[in-house]
mmCIF file of C-alpha atoms and ligand atoms in Angstrom:
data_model
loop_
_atom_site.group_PDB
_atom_site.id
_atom_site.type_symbol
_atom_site.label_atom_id
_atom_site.label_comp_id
_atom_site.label_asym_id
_atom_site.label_seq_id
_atom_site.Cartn_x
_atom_site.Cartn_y
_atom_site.Cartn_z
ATOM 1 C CA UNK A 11 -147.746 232.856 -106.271
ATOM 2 C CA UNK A 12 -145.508 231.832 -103.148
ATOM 3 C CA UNK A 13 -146.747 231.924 -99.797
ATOM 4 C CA UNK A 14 -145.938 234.345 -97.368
ATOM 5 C CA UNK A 15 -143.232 233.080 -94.947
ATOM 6 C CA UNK A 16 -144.461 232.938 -91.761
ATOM 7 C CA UNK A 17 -140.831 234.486 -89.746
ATOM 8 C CA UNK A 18 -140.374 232.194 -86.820
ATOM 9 C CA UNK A 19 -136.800 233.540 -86.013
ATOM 10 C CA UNK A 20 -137.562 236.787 -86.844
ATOM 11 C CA UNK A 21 -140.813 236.869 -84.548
ATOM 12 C CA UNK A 22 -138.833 235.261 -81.669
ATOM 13 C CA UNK A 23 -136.432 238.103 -81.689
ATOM 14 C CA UNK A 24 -138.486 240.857 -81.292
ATOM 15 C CA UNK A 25 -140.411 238.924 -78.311
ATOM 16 C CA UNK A 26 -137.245 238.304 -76.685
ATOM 17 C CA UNK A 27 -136.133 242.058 -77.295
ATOM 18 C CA UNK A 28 -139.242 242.861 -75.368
ATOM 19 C CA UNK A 29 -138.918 239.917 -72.535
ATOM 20 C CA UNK A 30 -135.215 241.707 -72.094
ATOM 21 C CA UNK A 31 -136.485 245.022 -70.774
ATOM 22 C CA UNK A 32 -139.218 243.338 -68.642
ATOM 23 C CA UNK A 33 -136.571 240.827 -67.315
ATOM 24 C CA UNK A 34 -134.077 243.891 -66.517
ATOM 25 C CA UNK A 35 -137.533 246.007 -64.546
ATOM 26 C CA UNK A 36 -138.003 242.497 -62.680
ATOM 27 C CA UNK A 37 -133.772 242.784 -61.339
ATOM 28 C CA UNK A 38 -134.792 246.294 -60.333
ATOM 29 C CA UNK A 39 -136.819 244.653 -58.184
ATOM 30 C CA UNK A 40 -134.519 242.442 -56.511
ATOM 31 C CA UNK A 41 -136.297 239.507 -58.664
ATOM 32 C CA UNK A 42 -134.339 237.594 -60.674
ATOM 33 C CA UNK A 43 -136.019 235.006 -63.189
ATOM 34 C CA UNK A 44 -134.255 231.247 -63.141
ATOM 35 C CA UNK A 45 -134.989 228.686 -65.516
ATOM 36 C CA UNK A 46 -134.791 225.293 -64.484
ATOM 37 C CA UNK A 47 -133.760 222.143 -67.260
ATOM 38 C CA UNK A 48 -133.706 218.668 -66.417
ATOM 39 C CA UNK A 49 -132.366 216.444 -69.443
ATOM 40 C CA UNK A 50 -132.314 212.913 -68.935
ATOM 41 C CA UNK A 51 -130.453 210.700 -71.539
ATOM 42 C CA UNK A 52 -128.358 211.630 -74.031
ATOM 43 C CA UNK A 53 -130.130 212.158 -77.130
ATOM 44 C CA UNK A 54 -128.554 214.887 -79.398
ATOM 45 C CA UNK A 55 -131.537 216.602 -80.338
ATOM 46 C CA UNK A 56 -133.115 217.090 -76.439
ATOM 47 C CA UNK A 57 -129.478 218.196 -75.926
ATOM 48 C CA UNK A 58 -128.803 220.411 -78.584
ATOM 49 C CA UNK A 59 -132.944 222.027 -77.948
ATOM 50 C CA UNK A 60 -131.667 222.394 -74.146
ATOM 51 C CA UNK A 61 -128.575 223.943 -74.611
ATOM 52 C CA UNK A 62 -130.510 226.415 -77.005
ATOM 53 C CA UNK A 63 -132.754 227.014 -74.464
ATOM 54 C CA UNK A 64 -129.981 228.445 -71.957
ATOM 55 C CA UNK A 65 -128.551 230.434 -74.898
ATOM 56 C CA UNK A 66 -132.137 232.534 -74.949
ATOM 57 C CA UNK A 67 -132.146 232.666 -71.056
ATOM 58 C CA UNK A 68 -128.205 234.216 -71.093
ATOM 59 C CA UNK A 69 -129.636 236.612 -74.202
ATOM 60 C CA UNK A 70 -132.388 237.960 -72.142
ATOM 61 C CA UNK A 71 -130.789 238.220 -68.524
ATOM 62 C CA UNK A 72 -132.788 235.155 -66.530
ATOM 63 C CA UNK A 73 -130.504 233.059 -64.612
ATOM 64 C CA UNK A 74 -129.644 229.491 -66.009
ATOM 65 C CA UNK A 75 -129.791 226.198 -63.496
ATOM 66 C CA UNK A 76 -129.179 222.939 -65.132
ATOM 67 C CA UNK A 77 -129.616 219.170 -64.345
ATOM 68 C CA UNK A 78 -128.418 216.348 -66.432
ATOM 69 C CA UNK A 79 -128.995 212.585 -65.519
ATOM 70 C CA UNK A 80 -127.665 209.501 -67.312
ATOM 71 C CA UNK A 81 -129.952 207.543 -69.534
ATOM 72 C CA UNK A 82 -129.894 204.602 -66.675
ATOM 73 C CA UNK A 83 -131.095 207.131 -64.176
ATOM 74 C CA UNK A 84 -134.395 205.442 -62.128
ATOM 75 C CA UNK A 85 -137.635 206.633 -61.704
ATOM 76 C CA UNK A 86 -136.231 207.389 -57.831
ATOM 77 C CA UNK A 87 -133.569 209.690 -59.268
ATOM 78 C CA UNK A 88 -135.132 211.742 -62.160
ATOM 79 C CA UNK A 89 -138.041 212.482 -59.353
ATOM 80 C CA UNK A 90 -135.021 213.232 -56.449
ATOM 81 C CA UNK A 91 -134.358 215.845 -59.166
ATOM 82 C CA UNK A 92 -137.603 217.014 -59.506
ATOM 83 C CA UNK A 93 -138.260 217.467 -55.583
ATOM 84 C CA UNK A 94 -135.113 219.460 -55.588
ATOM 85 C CA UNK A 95 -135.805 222.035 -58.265
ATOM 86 C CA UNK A 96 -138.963 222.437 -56.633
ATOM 87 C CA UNK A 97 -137.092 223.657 -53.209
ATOM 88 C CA UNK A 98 -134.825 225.796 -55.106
ATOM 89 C CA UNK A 99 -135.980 229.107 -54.926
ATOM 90 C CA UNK A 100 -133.345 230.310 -57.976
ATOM 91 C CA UNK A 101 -135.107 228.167 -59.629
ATOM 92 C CA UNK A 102 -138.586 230.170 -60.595
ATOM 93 C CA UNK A 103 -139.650 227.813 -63.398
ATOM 94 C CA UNK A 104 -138.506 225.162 -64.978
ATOM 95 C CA UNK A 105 -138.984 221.999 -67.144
ATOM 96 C CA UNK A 106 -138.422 218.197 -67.605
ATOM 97 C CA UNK A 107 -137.190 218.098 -71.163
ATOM 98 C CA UNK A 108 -139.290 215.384 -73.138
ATOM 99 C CA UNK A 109 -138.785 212.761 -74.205
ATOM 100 C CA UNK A 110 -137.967 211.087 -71.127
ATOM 101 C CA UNK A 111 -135.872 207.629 -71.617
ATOM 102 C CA UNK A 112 -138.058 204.625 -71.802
ATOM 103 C CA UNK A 113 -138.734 202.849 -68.178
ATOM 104 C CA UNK A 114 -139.313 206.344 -66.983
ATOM 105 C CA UNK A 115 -143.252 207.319 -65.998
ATOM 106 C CA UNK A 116 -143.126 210.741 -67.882
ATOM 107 C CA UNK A 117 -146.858 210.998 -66.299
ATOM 108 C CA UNK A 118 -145.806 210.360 -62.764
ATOM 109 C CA UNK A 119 -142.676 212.900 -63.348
ATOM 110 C CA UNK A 120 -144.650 215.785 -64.790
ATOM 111 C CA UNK A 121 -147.457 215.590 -61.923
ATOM 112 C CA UNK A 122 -144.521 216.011 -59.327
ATOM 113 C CA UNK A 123 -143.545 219.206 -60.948
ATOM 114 C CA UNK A 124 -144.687 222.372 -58.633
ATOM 115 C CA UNK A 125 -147.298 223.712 -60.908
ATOM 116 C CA UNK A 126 -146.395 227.290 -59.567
ATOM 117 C CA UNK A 127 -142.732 226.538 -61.393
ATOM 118 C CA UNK A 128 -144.244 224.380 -64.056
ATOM 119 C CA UNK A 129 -142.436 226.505 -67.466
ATOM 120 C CA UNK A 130 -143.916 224.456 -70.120
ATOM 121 C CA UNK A 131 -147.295 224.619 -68.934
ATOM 122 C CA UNK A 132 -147.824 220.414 -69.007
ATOM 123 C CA UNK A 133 -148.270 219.969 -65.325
ATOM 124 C CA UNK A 134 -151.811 218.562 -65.438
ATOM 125 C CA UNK A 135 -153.246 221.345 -63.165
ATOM 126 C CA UNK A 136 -152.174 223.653 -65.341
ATOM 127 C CA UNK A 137 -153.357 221.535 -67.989
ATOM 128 C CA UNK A 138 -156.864 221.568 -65.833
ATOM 129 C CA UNK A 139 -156.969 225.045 -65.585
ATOM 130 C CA UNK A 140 -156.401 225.224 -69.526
ATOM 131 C CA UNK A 141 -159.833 223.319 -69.657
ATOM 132 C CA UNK A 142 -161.710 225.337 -67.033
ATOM 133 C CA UNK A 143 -160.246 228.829 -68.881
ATOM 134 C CA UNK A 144 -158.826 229.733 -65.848
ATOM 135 C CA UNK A 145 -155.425 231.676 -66.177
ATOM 136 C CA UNK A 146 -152.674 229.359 -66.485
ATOM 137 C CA UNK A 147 -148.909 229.124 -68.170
ATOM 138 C CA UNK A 148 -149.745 227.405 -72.205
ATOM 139 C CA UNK A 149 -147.977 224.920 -73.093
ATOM 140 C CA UNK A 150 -145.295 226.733 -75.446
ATOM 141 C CA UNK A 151 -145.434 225.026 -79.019
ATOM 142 C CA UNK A 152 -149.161 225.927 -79.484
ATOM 143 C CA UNK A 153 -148.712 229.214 -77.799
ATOM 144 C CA UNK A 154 -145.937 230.379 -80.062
ATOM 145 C CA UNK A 155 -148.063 228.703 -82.606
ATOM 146 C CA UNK A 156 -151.222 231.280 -82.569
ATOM 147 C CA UNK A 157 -148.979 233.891 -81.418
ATOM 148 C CA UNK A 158 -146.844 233.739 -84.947
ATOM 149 C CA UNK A 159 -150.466 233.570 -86.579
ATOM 150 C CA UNK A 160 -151.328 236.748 -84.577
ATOM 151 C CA UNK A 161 -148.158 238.609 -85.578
ATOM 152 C CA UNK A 162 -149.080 238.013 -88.717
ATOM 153 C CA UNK A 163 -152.350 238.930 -88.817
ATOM 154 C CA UNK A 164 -153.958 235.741 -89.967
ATOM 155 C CA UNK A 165 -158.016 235.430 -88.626
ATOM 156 C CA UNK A 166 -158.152 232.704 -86.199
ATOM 157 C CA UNK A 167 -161.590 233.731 -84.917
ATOM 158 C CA UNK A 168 -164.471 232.005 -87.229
ATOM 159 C CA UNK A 169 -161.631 230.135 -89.206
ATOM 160 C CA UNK A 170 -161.553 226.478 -89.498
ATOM 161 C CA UNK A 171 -158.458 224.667 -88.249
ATOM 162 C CA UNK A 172 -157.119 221.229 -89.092
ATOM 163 C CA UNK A 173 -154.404 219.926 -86.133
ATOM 164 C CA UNK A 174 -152.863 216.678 -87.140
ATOM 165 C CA UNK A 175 -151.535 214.815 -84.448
ATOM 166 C CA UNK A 176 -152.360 214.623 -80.845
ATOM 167 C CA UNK A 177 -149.213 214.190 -79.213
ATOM 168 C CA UNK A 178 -148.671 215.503 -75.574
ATOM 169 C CA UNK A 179 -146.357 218.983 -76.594
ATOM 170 C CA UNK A 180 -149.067 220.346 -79.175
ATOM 171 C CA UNK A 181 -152.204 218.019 -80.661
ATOM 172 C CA UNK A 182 -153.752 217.310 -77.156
ATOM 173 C CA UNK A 183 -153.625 221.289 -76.255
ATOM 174 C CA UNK A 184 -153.293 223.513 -79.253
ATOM 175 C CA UNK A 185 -157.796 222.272 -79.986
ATOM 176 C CA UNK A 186 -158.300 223.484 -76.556
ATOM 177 C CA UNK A 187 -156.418 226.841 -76.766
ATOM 178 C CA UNK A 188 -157.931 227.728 -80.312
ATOM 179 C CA UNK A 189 -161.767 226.656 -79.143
ATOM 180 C CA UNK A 190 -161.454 229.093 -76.133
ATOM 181 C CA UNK A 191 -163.377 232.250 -76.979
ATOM 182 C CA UNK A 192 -160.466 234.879 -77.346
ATOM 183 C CA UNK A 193 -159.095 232.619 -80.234
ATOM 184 C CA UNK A 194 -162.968 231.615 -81.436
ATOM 185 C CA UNK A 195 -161.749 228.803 -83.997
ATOM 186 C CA UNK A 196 -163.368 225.539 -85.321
ATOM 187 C CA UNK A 197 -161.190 222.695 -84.834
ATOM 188 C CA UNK A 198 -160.798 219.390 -86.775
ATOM 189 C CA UNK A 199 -158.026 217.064 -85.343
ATOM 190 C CA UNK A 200 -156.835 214.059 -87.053
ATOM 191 C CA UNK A 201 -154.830 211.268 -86.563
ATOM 192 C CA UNK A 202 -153.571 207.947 -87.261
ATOM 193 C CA UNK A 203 -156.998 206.214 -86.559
ATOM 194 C CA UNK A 204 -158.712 209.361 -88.795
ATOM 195 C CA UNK A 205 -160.074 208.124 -92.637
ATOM 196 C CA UNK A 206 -159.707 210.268 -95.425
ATOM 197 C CA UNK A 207 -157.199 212.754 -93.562
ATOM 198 C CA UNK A 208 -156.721 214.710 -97.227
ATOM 199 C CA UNK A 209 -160.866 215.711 -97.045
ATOM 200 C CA UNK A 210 -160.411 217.077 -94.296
ATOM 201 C CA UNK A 211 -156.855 219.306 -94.749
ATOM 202 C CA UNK A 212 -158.790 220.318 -98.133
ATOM 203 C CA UNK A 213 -161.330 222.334 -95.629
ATOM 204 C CA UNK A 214 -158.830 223.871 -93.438
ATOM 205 C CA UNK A 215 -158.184 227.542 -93.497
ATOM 206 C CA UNK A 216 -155.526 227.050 -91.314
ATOM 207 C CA UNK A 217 -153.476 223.652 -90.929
ATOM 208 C CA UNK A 218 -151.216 222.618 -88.368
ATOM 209 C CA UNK A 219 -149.178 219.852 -89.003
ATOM 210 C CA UNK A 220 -147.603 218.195 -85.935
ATOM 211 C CA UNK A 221 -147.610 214.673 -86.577
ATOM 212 C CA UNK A 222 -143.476 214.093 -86.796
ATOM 213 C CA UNK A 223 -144.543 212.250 -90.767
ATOM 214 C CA UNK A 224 -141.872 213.536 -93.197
ATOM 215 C CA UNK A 225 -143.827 215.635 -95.938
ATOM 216 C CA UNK A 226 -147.104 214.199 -94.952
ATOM 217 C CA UNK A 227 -149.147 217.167 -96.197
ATOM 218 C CA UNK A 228 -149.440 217.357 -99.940
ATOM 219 C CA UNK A 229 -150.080 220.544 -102.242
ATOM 220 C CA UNK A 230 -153.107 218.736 -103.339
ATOM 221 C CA UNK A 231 -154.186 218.590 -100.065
ATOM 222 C CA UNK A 232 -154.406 221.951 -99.174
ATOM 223 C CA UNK A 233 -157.074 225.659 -100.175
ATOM 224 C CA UNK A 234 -155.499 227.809 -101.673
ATOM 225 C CA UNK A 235 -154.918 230.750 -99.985
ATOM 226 C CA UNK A 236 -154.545 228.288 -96.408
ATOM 227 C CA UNK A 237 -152.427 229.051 -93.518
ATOM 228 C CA UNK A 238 -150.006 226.198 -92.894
ATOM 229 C CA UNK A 239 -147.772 225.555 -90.109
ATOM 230 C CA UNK A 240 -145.205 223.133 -90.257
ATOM 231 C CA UNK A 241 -144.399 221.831 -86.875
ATOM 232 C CA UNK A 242 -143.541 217.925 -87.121
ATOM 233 C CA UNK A 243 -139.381 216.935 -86.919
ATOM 234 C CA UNK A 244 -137.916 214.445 -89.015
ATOM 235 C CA UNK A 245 -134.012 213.701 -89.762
ATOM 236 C CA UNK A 246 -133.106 212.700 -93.268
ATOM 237 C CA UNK A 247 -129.786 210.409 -93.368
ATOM 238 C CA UNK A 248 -127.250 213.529 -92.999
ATOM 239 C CA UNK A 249 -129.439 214.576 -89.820
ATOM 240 C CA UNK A 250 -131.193 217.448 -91.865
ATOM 241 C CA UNK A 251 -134.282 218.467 -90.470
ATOM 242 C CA UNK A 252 -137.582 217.055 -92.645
ATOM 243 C CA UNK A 253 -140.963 218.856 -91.807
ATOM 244 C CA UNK A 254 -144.437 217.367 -91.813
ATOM 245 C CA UNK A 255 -145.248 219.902 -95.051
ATOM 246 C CA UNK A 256 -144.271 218.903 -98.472
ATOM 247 C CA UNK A 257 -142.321 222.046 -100.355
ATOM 248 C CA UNK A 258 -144.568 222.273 -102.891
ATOM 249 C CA UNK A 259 -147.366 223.478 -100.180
ATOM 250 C CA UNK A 260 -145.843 226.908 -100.422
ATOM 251 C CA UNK A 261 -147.258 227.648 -104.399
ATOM 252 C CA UNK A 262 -150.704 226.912 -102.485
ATOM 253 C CA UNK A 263 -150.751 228.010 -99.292
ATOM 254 C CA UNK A 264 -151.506 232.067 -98.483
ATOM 255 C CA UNK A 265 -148.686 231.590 -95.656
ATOM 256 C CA UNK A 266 -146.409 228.703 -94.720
ATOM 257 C CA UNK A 267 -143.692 228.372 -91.557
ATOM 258 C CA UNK A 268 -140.858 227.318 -92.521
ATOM 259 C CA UNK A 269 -139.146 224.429 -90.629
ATOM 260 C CA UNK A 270 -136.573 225.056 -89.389
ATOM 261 C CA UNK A 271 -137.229 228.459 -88.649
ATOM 262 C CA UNK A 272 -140.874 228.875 -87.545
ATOM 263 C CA UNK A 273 -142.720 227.296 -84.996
ATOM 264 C CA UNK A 274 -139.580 226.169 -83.004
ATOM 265 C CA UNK A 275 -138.006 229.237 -82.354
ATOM 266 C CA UNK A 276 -141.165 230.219 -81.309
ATOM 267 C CA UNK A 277 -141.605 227.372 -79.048
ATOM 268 C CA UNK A 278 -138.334 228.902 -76.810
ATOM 269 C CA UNK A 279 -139.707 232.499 -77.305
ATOM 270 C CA UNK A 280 -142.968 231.463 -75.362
ATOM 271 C CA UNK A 281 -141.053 229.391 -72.858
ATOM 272 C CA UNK A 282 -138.978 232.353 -72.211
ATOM 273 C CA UNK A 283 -142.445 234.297 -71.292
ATOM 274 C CA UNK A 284 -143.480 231.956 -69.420
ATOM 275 C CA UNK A 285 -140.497 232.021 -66.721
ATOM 276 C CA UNK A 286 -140.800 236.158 -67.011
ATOM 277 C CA UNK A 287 -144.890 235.972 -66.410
ATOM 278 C CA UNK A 288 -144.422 233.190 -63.468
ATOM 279 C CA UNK A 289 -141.611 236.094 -62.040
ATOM 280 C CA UNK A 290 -144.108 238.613 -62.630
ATOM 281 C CA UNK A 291 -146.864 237.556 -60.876
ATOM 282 C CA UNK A 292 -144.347 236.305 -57.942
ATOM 283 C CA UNK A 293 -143.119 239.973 -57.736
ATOM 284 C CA UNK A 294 -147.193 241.078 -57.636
ATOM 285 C CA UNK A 295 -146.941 238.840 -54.519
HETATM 286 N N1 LIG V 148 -140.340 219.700 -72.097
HETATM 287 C C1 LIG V 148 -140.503 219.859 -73.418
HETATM 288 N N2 LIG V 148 -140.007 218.955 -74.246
HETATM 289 C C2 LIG V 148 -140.178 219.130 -75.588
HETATM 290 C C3 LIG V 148 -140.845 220.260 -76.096
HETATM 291 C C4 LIG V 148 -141.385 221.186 -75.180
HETATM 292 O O1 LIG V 148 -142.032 222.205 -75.565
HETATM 293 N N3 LIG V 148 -141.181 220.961 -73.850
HETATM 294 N N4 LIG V 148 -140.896 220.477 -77.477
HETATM 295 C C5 LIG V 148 -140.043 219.694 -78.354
HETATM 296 C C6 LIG V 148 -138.631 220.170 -78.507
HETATM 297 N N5 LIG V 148 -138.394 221.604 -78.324
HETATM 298 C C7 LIG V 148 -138.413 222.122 -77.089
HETATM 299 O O2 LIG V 148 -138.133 221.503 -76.116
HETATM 300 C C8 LIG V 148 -137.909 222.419 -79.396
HETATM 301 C C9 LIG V 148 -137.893 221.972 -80.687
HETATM 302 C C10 LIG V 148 -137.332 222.759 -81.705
HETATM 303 C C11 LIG V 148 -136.803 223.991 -81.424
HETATM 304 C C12 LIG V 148 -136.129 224.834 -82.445
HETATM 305 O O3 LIG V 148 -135.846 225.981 -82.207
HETATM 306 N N6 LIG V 148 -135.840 224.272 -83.601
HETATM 307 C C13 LIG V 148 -135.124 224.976 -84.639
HETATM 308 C C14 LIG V 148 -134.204 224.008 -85.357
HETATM 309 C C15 LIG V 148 -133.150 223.439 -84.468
HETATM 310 C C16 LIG V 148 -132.305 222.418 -85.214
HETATM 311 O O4 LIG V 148 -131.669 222.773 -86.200
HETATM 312 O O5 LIG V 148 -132.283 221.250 -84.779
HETATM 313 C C17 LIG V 148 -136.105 225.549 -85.658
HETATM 314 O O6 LIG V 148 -137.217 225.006 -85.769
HETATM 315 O O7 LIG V 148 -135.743 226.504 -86.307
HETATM 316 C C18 LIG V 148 -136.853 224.440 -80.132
HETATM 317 C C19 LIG V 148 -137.397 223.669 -79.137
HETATM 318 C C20 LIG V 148 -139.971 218.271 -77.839
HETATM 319 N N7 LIG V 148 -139.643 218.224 -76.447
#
């Protein structure tokens, strides 16, 4: 049996259908939402995720404002940039899109973004707050991540979840978002330095695979019956996209996302929210 296809796209739609009317109440309010981008360098894939990113804002009615710096720009200038969509008040969120170029502090950068305005929720107060369960924008891969899992009804709560990778955008947050008591999961991350990485997968009733390894999880490796979600990018040698999950997973798995087509549509969908909820609770003053 095949698993059920966990509908990335499809999901995205009908959040953005609902962001749409909520965006249009916010105008008739005299608030309009602006997302902020700042792409430095000119790698095709930040571009092309950018530019995709402005196509959802123009779908759903928030206002577009967009920054592009060479990949020689300085420290002094990506942060110039920074300062200055933090003064812009058409500017109600925004983001630094990663990765930065090398010879850039991507640390130093994201700490000098106004947390109020911080859209991808990696600002490390917001970050903080994430760890103290205080209310806070998520960080939008992992967000979009147990909000497809919701849609679909798949139990979180009790259910034991292996995360591989621990990169900044998902593996250092997605543990702490699925440990908090409204999601009530057990979490197992692992990792380059982790032994025996199959053991654990084979325990998982949900696995997240975010570790950017082309067709690192095996059929073998996973319970039947499993959620998996295939999150990690790859490029085979005609620049076809090559997920973390091998395609045999899906005659094993209870539900796979398909990649393309699952968790990164989702990823815009919950950046979208973001910019509406930072508007929103602007608007509540
Ligand atoms: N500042 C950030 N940088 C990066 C993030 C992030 O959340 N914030 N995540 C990734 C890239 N990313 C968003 O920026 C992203 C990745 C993939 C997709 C997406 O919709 N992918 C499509 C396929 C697109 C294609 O064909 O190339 C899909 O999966 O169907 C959206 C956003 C790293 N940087």
């Amino acid at each position: 049996m095949s698993a059920e296809i966990l509908d990335g796209k499809a999901t995205a739609a009908a959040i953005k259908s609902d962001l749409t009317t909520r965006v249009a109440a916010l105008k008739e309010r005299g608030v309009t939402p602006g997302l902020g981008t700042l792409l430095v360098g000119d790698d095709v894939g930040s571009q092309k995720y950018v530019a995709g990113k402005h196509r959802d804002c123009a779908a759903v009615g928030i206002a577009s404002i967009q920054r592009e710096l060479p990949a020689t720009a300085s420290q002094a200038e990506v942060e110039a940039v920074v300062r200055e969509l933090n003064a812009d008040p058409a500017c109600t969120g925004y983001l630094v899109q990663l990765p930065l170029p090398r010879g850039i502090d991507v640390n130093r950068v994201l700490e000098l973004v106004d947390p109020a305005k911080d859209a991808d929720g990696l600002h490390p107060t917001n970050l903080g707050r994430l760890v103290l369960g205080e209310p806070a924008p998520l960080p939008c891969t992992p967000n979009g991540i147990i909000t497809l899992l919701r849609r679909y009804g798949v139990a979180i709560a009790g259910a034991h979840v292996v995360v591989v990778g621990r990169g900044v955008t998902v593996g250092r947050s997605l543990p702490l978002m699925l440990t908090r008591r409204s999601e009530n999961a057990t979490v197992t991350q692992v990792h380059t330095g982790t032994r025996e990485v199959s053991e654990h997968l084979r325990q998982a009733d949900i696995v997240v695979a975010a570790a950017g390894v082309p067709h690192l999880v095996k059929p073998e490796d996973i319970k039947p019956g499993a959620a998996v979600l295939d999150v990690g990018v790859s490029r085979d040698e005609h620049g076809k996209i090559v997920g973390d999950v091998h395609p045999g997973v899906a005659e094993v798995a209870g539900w796979l996302s398909p990649n393309p087509g699952g968790v990164g549509p989702m990823t815009r969908a919950m950046l979208l929210q973001n910019v509406v909820e930072a508007a929103e609770r602007a608007a509540e003053g």
